JSON list of C-alpha atoms in Angstrom, two decimals:
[
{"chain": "A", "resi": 16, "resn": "UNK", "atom": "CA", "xyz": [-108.38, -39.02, 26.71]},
{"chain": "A", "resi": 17, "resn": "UNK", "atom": "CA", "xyz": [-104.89, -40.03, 25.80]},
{"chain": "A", "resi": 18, "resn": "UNK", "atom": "CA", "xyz": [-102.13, -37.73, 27.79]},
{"chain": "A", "resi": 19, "resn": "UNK", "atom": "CA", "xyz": [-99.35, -38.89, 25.78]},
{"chain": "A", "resi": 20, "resn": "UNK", "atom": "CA", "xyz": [-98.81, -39.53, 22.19]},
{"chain": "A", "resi": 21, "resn": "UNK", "atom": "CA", "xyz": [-95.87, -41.00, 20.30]},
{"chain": "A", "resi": 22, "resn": "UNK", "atom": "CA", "xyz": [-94.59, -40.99, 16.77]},
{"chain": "A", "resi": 23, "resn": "UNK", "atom": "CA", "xyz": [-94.22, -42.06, 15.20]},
{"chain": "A", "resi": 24, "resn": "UNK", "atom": "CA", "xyz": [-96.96, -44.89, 15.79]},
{"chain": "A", "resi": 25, "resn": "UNK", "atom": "CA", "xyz": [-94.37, -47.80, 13.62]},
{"chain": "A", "resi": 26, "resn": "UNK", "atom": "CA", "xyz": [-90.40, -48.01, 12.81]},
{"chain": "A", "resi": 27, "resn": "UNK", "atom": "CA", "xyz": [-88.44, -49.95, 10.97]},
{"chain": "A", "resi": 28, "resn": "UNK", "atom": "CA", "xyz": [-84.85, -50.21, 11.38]},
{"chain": "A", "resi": 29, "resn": "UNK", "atom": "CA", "xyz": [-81.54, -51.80, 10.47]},
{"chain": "A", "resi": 30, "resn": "UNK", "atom": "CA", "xyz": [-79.35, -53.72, 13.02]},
{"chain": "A", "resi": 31, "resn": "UNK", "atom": "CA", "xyz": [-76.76, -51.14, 14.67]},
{"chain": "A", "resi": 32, "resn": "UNK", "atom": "CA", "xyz": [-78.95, -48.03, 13.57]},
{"chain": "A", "resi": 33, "resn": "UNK", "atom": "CA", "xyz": [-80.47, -45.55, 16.07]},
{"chain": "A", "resi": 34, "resn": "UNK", "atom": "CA", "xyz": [-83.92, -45.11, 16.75]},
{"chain": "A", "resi": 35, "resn": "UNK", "atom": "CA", "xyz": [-86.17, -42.26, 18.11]},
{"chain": "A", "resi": 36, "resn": "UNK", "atom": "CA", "xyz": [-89.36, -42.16, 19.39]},
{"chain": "A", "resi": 37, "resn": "UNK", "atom": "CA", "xyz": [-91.38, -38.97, 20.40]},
{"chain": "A", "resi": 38, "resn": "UNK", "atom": "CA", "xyz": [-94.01, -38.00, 22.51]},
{"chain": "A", "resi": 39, "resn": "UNK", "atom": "CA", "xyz": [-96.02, -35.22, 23.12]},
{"chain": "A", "resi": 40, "resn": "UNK", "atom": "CA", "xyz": [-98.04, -34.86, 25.91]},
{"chain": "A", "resi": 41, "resn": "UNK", "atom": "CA", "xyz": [-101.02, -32.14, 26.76]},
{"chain": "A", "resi": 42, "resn": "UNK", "atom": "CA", "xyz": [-100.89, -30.82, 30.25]},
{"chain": "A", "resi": 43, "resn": "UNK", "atom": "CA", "xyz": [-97.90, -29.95, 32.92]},
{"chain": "A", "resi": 44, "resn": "UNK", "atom": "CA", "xyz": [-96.27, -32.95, 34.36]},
{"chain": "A", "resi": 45, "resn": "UNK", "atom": "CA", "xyz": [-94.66, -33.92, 37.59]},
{"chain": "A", "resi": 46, "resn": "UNK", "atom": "CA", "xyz": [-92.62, -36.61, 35.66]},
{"chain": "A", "resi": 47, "resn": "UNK", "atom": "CA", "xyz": [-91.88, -38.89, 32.35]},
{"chain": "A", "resi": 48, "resn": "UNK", "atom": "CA", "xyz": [-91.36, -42.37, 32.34]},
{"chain": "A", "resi": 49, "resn": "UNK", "atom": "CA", "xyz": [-90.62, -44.71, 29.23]},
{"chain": "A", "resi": 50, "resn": "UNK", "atom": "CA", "xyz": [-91.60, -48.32, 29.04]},
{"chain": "A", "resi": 51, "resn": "UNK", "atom": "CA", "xyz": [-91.25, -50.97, 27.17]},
{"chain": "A", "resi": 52, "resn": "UNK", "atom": "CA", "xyz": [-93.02, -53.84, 25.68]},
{"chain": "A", "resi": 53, "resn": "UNK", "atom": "CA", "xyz": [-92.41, -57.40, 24.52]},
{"chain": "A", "resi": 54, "resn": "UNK", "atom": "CA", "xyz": [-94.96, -58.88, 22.44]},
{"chain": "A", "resi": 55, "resn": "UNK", "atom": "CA", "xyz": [-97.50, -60.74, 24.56]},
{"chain": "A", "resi": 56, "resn": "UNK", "atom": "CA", "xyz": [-95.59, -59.46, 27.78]},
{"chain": "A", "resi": 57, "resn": "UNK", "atom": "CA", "xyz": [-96.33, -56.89, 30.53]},
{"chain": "A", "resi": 58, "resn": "UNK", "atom": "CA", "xyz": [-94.68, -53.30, 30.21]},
{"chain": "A", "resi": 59, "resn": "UNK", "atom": "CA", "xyz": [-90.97, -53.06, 31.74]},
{"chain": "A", "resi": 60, "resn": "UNK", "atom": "CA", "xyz": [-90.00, -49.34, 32.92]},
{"chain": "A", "resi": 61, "resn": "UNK", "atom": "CA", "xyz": [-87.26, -48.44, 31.00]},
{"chain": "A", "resi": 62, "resn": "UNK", "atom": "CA", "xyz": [-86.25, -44.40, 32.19]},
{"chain": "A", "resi": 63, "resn": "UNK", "atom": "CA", "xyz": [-88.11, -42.10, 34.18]},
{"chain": "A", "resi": 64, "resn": "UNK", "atom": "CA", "xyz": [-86.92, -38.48, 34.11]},
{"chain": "A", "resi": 65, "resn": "UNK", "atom": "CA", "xyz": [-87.93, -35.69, 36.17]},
{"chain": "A", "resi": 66, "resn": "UNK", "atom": "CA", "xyz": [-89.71, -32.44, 34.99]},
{"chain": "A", "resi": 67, "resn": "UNK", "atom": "CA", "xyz": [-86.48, -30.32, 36.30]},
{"chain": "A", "resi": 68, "resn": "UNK", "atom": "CA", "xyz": [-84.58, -32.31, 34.12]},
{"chain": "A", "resi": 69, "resn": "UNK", "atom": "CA", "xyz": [-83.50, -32.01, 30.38]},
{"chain": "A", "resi": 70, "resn": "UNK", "atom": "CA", "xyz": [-81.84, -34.85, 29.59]},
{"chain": "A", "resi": 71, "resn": "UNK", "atom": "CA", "xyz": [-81.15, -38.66, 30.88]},
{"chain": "A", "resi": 72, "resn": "UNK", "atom": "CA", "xyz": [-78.71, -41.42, 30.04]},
{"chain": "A", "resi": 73, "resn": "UNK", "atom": "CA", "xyz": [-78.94, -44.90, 31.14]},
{"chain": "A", "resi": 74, "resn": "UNK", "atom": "CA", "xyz": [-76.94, -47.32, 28.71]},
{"chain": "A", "resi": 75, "resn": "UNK", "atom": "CA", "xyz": [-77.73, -47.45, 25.25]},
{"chain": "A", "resi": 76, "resn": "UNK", "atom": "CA", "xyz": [-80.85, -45.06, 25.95]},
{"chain": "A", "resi": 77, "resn": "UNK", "atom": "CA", "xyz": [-80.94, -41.01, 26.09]},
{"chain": "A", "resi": 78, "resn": "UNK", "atom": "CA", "xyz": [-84.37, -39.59, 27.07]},
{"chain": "A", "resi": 79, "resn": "UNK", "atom": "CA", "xyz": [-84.81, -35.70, 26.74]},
{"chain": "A", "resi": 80, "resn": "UNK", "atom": "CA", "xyz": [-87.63, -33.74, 28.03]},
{"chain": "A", "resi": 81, "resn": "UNK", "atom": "CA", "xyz": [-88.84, -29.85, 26.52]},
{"chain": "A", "resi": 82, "resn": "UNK", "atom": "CA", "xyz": [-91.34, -28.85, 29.35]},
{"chain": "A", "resi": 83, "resn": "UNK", "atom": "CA", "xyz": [-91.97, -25.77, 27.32]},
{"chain": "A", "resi": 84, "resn": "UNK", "atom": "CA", "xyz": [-92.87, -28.09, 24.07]},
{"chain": "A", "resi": 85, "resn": "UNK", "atom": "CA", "xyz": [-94.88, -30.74, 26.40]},
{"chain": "A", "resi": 86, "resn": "UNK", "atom": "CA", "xyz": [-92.77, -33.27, 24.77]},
{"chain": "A", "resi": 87, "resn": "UNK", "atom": "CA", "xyz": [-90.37, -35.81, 25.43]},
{"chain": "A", "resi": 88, "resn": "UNK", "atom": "CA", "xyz": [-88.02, -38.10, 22.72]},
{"chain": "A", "resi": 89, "resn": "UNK", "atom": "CA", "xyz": [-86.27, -41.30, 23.54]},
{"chain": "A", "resi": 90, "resn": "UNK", "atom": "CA", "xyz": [-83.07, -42.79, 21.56]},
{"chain": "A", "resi": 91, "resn": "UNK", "atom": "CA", "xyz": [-81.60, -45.89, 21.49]},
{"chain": "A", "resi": 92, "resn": "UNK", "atom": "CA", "xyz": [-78.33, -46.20, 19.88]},
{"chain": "A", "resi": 93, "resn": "UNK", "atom": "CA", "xyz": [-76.72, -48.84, 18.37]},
{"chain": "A", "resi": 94, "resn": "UNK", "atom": "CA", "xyz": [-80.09, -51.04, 17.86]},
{"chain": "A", "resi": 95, "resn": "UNK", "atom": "CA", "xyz": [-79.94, -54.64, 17.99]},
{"chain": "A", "resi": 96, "resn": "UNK", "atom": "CA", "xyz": [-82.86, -57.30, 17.30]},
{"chain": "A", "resi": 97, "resn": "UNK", "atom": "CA", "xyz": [-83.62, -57.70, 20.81]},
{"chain": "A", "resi": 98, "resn": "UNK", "atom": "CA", "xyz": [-84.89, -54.11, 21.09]},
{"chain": "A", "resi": 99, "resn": "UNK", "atom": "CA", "xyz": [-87.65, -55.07, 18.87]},
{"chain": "A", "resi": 100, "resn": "UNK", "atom": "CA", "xyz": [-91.03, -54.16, 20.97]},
{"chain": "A", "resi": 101, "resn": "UNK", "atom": "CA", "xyz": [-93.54, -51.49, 21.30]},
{"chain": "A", "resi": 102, "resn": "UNK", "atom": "CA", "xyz": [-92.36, -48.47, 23.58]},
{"chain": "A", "resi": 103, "resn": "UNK", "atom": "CA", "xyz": [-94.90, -46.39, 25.72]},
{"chain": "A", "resi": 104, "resn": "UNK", "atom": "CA", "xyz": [-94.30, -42.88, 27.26]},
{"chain": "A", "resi": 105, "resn": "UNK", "atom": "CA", "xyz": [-96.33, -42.15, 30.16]},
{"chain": "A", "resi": 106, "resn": "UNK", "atom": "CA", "xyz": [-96.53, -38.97, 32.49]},
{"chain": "A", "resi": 107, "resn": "UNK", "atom": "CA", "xyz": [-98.53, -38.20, 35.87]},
{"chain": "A", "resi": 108, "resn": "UNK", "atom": "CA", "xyz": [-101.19, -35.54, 34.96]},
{"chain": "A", "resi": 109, "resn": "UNK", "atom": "CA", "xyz": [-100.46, -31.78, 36.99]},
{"chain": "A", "resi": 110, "resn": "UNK", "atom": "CA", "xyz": [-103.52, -30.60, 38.26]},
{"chain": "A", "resi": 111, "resn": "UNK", "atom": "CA", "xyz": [-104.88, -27.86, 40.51]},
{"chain": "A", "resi": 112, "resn": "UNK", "atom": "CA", "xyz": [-104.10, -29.41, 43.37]},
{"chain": "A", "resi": 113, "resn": "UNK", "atom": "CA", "xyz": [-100.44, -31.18, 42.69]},
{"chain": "A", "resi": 114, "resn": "UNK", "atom": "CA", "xyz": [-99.49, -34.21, 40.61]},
{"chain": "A", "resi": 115, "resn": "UNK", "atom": "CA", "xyz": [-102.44, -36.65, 40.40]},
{"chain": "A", "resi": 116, "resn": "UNK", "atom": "CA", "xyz": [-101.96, -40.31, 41.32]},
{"chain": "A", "resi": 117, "resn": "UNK", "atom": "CA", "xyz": [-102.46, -41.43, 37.89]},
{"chain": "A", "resi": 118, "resn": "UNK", "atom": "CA", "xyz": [-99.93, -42.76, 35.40]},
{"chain": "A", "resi": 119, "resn": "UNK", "atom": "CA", "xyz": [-101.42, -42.13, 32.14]},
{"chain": "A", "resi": 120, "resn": "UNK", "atom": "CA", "xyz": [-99.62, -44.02, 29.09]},
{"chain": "A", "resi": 121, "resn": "UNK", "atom": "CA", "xyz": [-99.42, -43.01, 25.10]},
{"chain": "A", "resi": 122, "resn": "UNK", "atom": "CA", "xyz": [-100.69, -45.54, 22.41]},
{"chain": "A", "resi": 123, "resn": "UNK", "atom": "CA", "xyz": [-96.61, -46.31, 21.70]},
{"chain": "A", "resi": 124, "resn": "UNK", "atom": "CA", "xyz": [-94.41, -46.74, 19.26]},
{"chain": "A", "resi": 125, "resn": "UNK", "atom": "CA", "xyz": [-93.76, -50.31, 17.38]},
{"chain": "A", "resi": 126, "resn": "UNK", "atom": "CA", "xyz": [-89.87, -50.55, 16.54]},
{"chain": "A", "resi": 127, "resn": "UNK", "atom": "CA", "xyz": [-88.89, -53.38, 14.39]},
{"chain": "A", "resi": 128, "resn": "UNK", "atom": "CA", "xyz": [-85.04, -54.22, 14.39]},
{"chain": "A", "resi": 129, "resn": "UNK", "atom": "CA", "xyz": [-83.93, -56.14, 11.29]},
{"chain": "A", "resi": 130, "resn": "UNK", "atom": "CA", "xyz": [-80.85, -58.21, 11.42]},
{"chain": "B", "resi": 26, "resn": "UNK", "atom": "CA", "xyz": [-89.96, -62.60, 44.96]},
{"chain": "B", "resi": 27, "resn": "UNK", "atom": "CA", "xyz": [-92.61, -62.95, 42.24]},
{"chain": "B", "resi": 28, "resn": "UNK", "atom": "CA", "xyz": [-93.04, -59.66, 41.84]},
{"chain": "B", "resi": 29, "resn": "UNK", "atom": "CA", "xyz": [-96.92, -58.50, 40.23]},
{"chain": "B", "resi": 30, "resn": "UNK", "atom": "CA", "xyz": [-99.01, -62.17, 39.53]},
{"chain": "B", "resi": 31, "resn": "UNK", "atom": "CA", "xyz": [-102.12, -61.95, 37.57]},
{"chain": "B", "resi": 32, "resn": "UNK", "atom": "CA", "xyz": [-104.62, -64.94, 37.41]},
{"chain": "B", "resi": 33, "resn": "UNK", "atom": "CA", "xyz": [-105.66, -66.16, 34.71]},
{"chain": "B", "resi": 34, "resn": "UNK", "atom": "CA", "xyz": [-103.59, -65.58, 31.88]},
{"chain": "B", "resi": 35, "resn": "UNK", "atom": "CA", "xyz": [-106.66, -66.06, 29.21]},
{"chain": "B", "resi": 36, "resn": "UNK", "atom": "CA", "xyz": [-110.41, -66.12, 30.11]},
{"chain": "B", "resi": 37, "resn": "UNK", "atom": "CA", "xyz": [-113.68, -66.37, 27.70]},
{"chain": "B", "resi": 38, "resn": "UNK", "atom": "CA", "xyz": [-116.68, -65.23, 28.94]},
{"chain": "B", "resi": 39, "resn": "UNK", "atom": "CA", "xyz": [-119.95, -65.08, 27.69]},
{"chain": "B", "resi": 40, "resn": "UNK", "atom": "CA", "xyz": [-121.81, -62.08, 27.85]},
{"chain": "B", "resi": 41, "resn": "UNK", "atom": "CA", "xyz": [-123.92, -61.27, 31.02]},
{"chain": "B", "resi": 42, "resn": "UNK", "atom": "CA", "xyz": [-120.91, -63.30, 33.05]},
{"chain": "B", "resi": 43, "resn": "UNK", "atom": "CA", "xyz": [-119.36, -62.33, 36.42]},
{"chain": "B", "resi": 44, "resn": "UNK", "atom": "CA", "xyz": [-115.84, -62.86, 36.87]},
{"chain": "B", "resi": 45, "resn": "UNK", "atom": "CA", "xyz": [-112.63, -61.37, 39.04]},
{"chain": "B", "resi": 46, "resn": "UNK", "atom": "CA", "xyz": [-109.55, -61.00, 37.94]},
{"chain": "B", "resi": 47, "resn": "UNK", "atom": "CA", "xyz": [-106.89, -61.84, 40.48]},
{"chain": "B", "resi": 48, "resn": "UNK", "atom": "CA", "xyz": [-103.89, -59.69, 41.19]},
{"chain": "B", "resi": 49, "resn": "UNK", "atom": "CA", "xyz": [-101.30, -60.01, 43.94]},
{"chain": "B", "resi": 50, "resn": "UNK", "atom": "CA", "xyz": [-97.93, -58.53, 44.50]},
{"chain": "B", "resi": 51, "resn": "UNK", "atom": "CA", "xyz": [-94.94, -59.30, 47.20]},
{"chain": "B", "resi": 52, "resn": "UNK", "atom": "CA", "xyz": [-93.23, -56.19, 47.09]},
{"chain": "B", "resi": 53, "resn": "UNK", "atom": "CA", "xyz": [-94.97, -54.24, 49.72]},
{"chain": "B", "resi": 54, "resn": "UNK", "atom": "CA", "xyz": [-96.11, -51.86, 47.44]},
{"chain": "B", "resi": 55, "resn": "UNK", "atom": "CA", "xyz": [-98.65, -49.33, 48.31]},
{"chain": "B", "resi": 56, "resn": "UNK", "atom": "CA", "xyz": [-99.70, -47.87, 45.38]},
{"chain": "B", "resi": 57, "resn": "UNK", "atom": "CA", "xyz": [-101.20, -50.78, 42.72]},
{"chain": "B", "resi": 58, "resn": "UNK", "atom": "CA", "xyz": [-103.74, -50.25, 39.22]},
{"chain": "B", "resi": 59, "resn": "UNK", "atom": "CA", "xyz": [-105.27, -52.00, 36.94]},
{"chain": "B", "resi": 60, "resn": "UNK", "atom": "CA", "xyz": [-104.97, -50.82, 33.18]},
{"chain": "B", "resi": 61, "resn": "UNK", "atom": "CA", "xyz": [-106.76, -52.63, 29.83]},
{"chain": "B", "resi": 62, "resn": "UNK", "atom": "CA", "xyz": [-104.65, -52.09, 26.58]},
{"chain": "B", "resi": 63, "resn": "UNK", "atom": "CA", "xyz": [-106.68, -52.45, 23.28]},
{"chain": "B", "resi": 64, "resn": "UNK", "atom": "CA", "xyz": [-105.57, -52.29, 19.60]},
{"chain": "B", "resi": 65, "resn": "UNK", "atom": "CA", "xyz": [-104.33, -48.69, 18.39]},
{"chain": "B", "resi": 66, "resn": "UNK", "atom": "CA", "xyz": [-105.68, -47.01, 22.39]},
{"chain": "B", "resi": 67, "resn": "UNK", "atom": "CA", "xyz": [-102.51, -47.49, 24.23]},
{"chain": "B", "resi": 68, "resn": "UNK", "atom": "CA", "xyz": [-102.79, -48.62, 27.93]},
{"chain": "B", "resi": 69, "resn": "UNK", "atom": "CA", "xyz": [-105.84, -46.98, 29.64]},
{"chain": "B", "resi": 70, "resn": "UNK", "atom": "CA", "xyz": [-106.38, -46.70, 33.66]},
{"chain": "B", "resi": 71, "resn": "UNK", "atom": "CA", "xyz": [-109.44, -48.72, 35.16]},
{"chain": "B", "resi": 72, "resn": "UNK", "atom": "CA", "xyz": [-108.41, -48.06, 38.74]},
{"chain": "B", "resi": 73, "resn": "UNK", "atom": "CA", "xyz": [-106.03, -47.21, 41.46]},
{"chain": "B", "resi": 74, "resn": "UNK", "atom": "CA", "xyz": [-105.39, -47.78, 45.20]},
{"chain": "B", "resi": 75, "resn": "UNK", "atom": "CA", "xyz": [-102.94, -45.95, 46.96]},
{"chain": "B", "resi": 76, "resn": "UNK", "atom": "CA", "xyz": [-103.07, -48.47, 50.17]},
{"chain": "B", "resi": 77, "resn": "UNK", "atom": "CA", "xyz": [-105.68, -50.92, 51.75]},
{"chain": "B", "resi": 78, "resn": "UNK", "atom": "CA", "xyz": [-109.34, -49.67, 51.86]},
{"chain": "B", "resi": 79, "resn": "UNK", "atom": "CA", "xyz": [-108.50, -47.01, 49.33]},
{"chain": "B", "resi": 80, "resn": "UNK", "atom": "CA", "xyz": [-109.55, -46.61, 45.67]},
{"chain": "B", "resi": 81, "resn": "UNK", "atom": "CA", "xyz": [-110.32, -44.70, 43.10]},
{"chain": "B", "resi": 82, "resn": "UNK", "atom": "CA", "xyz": [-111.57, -44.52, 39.46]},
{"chain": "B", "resi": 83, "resn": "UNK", "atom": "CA", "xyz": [-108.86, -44.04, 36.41]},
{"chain": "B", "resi": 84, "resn": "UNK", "atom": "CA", "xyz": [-109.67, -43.04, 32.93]},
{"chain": "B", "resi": 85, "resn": "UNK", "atom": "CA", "xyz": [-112.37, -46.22, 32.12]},
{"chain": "B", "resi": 86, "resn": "UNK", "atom": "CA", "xyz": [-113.91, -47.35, 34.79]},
{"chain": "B", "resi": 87, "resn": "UNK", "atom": "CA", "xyz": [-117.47, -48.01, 33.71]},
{"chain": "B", "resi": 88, "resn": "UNK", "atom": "CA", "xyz": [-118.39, -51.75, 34.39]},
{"chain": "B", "resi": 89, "resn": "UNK", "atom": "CA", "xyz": [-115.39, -52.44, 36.33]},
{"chain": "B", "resi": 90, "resn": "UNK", "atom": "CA", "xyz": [-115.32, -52.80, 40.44]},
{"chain": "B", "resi": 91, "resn": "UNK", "atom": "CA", "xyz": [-112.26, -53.33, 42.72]},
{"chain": "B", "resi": 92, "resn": "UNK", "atom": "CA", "xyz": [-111.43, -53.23, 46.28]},
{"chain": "B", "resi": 93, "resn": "UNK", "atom": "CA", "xyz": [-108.14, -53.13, 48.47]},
{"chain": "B", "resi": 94, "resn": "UNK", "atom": "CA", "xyz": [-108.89, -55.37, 51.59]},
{"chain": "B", "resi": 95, "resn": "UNK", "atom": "CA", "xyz": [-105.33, -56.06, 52.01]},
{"chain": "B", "resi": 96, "resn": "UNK", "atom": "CA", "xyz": [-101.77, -54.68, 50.78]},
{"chain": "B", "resi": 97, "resn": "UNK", "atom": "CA", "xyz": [-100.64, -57.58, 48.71]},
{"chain": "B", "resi": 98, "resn": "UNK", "atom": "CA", "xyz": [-104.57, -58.21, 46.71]},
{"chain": "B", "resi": 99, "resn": "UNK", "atom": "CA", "xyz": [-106.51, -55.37, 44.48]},
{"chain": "B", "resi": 100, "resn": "UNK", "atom": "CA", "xyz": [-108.89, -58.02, 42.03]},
{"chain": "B", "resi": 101, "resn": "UNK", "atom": "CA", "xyz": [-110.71, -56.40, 39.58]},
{"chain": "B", "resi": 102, "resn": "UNK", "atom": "CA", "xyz": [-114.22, -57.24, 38.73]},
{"chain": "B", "resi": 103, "resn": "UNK", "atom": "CA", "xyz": [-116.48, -57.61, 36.26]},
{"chain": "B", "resi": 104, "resn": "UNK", "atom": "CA", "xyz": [-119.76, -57.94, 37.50]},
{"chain": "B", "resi": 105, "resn": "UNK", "atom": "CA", "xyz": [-121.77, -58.18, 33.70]},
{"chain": "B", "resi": 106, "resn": "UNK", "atom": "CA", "xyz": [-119.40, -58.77, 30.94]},
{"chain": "B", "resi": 107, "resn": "UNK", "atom": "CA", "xyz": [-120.00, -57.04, 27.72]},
{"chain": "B", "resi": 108, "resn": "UNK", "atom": "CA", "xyz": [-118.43, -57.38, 24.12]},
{"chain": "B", "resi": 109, "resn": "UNK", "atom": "CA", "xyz": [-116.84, -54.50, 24.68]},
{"chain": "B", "resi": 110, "resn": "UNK", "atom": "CA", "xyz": [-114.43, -55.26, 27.70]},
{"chain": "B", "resi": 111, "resn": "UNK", "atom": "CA", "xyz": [-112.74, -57.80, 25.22]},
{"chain": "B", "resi": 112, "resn": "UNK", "atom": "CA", "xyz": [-109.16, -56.31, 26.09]},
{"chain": "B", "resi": 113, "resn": "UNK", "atom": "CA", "xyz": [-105.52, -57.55, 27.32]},
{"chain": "B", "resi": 114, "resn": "UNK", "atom": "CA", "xyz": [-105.87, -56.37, 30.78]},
{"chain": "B", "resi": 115, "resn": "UNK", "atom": "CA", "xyz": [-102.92, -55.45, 33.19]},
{"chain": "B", "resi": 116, "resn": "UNK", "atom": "CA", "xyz": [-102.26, -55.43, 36.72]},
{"chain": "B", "resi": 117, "resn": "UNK", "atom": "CA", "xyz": [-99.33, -52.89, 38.26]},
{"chain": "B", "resi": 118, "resn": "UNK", "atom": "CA", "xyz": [-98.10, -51.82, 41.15]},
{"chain": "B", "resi": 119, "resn": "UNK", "atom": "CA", "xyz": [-95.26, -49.22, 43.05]},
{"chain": "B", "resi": 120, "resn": "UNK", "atom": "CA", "xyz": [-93.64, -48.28, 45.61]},
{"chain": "B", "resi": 121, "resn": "UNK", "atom": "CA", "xyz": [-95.53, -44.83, 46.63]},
{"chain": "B", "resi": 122, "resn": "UNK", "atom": "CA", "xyz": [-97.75, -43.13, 45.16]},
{"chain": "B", "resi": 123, "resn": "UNK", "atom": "CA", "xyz": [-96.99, -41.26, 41.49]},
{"chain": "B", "resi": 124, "resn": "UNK", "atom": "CA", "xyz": [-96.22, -38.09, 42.68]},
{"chain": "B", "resi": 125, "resn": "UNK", "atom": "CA", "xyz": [-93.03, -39.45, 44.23]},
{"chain": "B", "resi": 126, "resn": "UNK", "atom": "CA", "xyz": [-91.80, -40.13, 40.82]},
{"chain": "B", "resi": 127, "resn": "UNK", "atom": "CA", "xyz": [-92.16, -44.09, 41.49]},
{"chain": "B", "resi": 128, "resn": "UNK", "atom": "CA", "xyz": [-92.05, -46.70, 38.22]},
{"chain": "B", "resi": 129, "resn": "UNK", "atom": "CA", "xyz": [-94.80, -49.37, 37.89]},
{"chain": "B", "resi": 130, "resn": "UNK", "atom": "CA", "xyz": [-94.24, -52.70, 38.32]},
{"chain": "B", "resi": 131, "resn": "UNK", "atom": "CA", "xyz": [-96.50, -55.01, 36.09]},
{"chain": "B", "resi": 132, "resn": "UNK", "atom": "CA", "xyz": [-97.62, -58.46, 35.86]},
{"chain": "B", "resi": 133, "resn": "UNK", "atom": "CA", "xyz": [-97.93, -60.65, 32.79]},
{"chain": "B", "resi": 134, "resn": "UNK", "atom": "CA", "xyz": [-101.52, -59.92, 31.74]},
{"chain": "B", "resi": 135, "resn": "UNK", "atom": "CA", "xyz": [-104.95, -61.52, 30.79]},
{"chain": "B", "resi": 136, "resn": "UNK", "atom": "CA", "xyz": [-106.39, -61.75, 28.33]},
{"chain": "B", "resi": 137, "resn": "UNK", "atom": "CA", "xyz": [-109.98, -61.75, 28.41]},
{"chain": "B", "resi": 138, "resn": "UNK", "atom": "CA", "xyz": [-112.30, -62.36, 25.61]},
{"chain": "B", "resi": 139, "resn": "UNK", "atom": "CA", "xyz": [-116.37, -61.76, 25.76]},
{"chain": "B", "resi": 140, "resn": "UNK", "atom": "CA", "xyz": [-118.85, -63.80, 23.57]}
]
């Protein structure tokens, strides 16, 4: 079963707008990590933030995290074309005995960038 | 470095077939995983090592066998293809294992189709 879901699942944007992407996610988490996808191309890790943290910046990205809402949203300001790709969330899984040694990844969001 | 380098980048197999998918990184990186990413289901786990001679099943890992002989090598088998394993399948690795907040590394993918 899916750990992570985003939304939404497709967006469509204009050149120099910002986009967000959410995710929700079901049990307690030892961290969040965003990644990104090029068509046809392996996932890149984009941001991975920390479950004792609220918020983190790195460039053009801001990830937040709400540990009490089990969810997590990631902004990208000033789009450009070349952030056109799908973008995955994906957290560790808390269980009994600690964090597990599974990343487990959301079915991602597709943002299109239009010149 | 390379990095995470998956072999081959396309396959077609008929169904009954035997194959392995190759996977070999250069980082020294303990912890590696194999994933399969289908239409609309996100990125699902297969399995995991978190060093040589250690595995362990992910999320989906009916039909699917791997081993860690060595640090660098974690193939992934398929030891009866079915219909049903026609996926985009990825290979990934990190430093440590997940609960030390590590990101994945992945390789390029392959794409595997069964008659």
């Amino acid at each position: 079963s899916q750990q992570g879901e985003e939304d939404p699942q497709a967006l469509s944007i204009q050149e120099g707008e910002n986009a967000t992407m959410n995710c929700s996610y079901k049990t307690s988490i030892n961290n969040l990590q965003w990644y990104r996808q090029n068509s046809g191309r392996g996932l890149v890790h984009l941001i991975l933030i920390r479950s004792n943290e609220r918020e983190k910046h790195s460039g053009r990205l801001r990830v937040t995290l709400d540990t009490s809402k089990k969810s997590s949203s990631l902004l990208i300001t000033a789009s450009r074309a070349a952030d056109t790709a799908s973008y995955f969330c994906a957290t560790d899984k808390l269980g009994g005995g600690g964090a597990t040694n599974k990343l487990i990844f959301g079915t991602g969001t597709l943002l299109a960038v239009q010149p | 470095n390379a990095g995470v380098t998956q072999t081959p980048k396309f396959q077609v197999l008929k169904t009954g077939q035997s194959m392995t998918l190759q996977c070999a990184q250069d980082m020294n990186h303990e912890y590696m995983s194999w994933y399969r990413q289908d239409p609309g289901m996100g990125l699902r786990l297969i399995h995991y090592s978190v060093g040589a001679g250690i595995t362990d099943q992910g999320e989906v890992p009916n039909g699917y066998n791997v081993s860690r002989s060595t640090t660098e090598d974690f193939p992934l088998r398929l030891l009866s293809a079915a219909p049903s394993q026609t996926s985009v399948y990825f290979c990934a690795s990190s430093r440590g294992l997940q609960t030390t907040n590590e990101k994945l590394f992945f390789g390029s993918g392959t794409q595997l189709s069964v008659l």
